[in-house]
Short mmCIF file of C-alpha atoms in Angstrom, two decimals:
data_model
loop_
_atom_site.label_atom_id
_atom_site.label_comp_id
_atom_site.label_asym_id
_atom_site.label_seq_id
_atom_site.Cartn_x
_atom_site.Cartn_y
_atom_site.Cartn_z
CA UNK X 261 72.85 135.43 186.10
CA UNK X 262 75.67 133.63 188.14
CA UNK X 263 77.85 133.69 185.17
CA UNK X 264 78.32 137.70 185.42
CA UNK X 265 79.95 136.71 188.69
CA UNK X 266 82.52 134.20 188.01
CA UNK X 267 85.47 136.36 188.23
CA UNK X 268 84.67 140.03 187.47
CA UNK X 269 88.62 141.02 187.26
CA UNK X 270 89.56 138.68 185.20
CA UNK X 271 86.37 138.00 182.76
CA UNK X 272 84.65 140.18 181.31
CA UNK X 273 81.51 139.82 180.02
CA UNK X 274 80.39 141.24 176.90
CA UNK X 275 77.03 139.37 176.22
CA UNK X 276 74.77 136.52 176.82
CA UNK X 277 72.47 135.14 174.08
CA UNK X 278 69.50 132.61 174.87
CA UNK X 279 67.74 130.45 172.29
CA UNK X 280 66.14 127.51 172.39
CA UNK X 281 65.45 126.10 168.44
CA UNK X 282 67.98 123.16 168.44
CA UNK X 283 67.05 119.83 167.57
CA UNK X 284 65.03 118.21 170.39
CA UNK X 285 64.19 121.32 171.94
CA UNK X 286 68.20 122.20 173.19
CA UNK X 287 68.13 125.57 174.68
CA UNK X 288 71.26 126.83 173.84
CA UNK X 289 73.71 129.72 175.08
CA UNK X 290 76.41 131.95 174.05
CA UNK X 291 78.71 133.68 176.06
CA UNK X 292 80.97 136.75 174.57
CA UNK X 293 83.98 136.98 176.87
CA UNK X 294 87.59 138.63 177.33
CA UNK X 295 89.86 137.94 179.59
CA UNK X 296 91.79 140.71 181.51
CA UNK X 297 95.09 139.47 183.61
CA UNK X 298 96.66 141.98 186.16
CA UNK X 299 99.53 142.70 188.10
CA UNK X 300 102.27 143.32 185.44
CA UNK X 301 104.91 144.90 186.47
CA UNK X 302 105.95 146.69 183.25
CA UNK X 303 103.99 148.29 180.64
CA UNK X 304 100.39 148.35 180.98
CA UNK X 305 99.07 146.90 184.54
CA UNK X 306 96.19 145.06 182.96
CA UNK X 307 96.24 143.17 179.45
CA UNK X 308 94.41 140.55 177.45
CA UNK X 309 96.31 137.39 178.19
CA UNK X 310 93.93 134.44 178.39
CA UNK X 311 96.46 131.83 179.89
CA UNK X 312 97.34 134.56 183.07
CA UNK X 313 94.28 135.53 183.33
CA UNK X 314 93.15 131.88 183.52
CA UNK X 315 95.53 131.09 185.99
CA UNK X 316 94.65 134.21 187.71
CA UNK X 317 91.08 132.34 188.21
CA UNK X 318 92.82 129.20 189.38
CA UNK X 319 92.39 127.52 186.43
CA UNK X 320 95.72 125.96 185.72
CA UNK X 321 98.11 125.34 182.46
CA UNK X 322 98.31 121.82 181.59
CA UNK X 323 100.04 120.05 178.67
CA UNK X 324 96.94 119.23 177.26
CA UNK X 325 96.72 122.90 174.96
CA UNK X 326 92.66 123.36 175.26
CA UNK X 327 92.44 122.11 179.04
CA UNK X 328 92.26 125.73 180.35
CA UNK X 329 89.37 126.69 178.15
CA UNK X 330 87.41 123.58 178.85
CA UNK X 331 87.54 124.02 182.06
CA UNK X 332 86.59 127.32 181.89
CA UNK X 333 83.60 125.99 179.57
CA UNK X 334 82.62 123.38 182.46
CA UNK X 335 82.17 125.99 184.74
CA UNK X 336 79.86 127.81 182.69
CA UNK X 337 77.83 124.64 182.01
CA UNK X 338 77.13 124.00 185.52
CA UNK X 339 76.37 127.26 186.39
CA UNK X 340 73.69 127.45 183.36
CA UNK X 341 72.28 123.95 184.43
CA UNK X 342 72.24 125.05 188.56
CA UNK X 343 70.22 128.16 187.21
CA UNK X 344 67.84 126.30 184.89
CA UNK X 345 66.97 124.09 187.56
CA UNK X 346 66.61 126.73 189.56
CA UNK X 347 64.41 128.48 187.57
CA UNK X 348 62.14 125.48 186.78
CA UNK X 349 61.35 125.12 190.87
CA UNK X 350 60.69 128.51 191.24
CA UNK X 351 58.02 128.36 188.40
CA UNK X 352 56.38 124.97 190.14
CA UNK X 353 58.45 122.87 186.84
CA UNK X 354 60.23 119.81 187.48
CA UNK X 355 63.53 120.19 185.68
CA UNK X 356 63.43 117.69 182.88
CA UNK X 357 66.44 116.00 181.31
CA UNK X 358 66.56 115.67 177.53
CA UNK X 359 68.26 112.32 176.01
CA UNK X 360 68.47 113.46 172.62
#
């Protein structure tokens, strides 16, 4: 999965649950993540700092406080829907969209 990629220096990956008994047939997914920034100068070189690390992965601070994590978000979601898709072509499926 794509989403074991993203940035492997600055998210880590714990664990990735799949199920798919939501209303209307949802599949849903969880992702267990921490973020690791680097390049301190003092003290330990790499900590758990979600904004640095964020901004290590180019996603920027804004003024808006939960920008940086819904960005972050987005970019899971797309992955997840580029791979479902995917996945239906490969098994002969056209990918369906649900309008629950």
């Amino acid at each position: 999965m794509r989403l074991l990629n993203l940035d492997k220096e600055h998210l880590i990956i714990h664990r990735i649950d799949f199920h798919g008994d939501e209303p209307c047939g949802t599949p849903a997914i969880h992702v267990c993540w921490s973020f690791r920034a680097t390049d301190y100068q003092k003290g330990m070189v790499n900590r758990c700092a979600a904004d640095r690390a964020l901004d290590q992965m180019g996603i920027k601070k804004s003024v808006y406080k939960d920008k940086q994590i819904s960005e972050l978000h987005e970019r899971f979601k797309n992955i997840v829907e580029e791979e479902m898709k995917s996945d239906a072509y490969e098994f002969g499926y056209e990918p369906i969209e649900l309008m629950c």
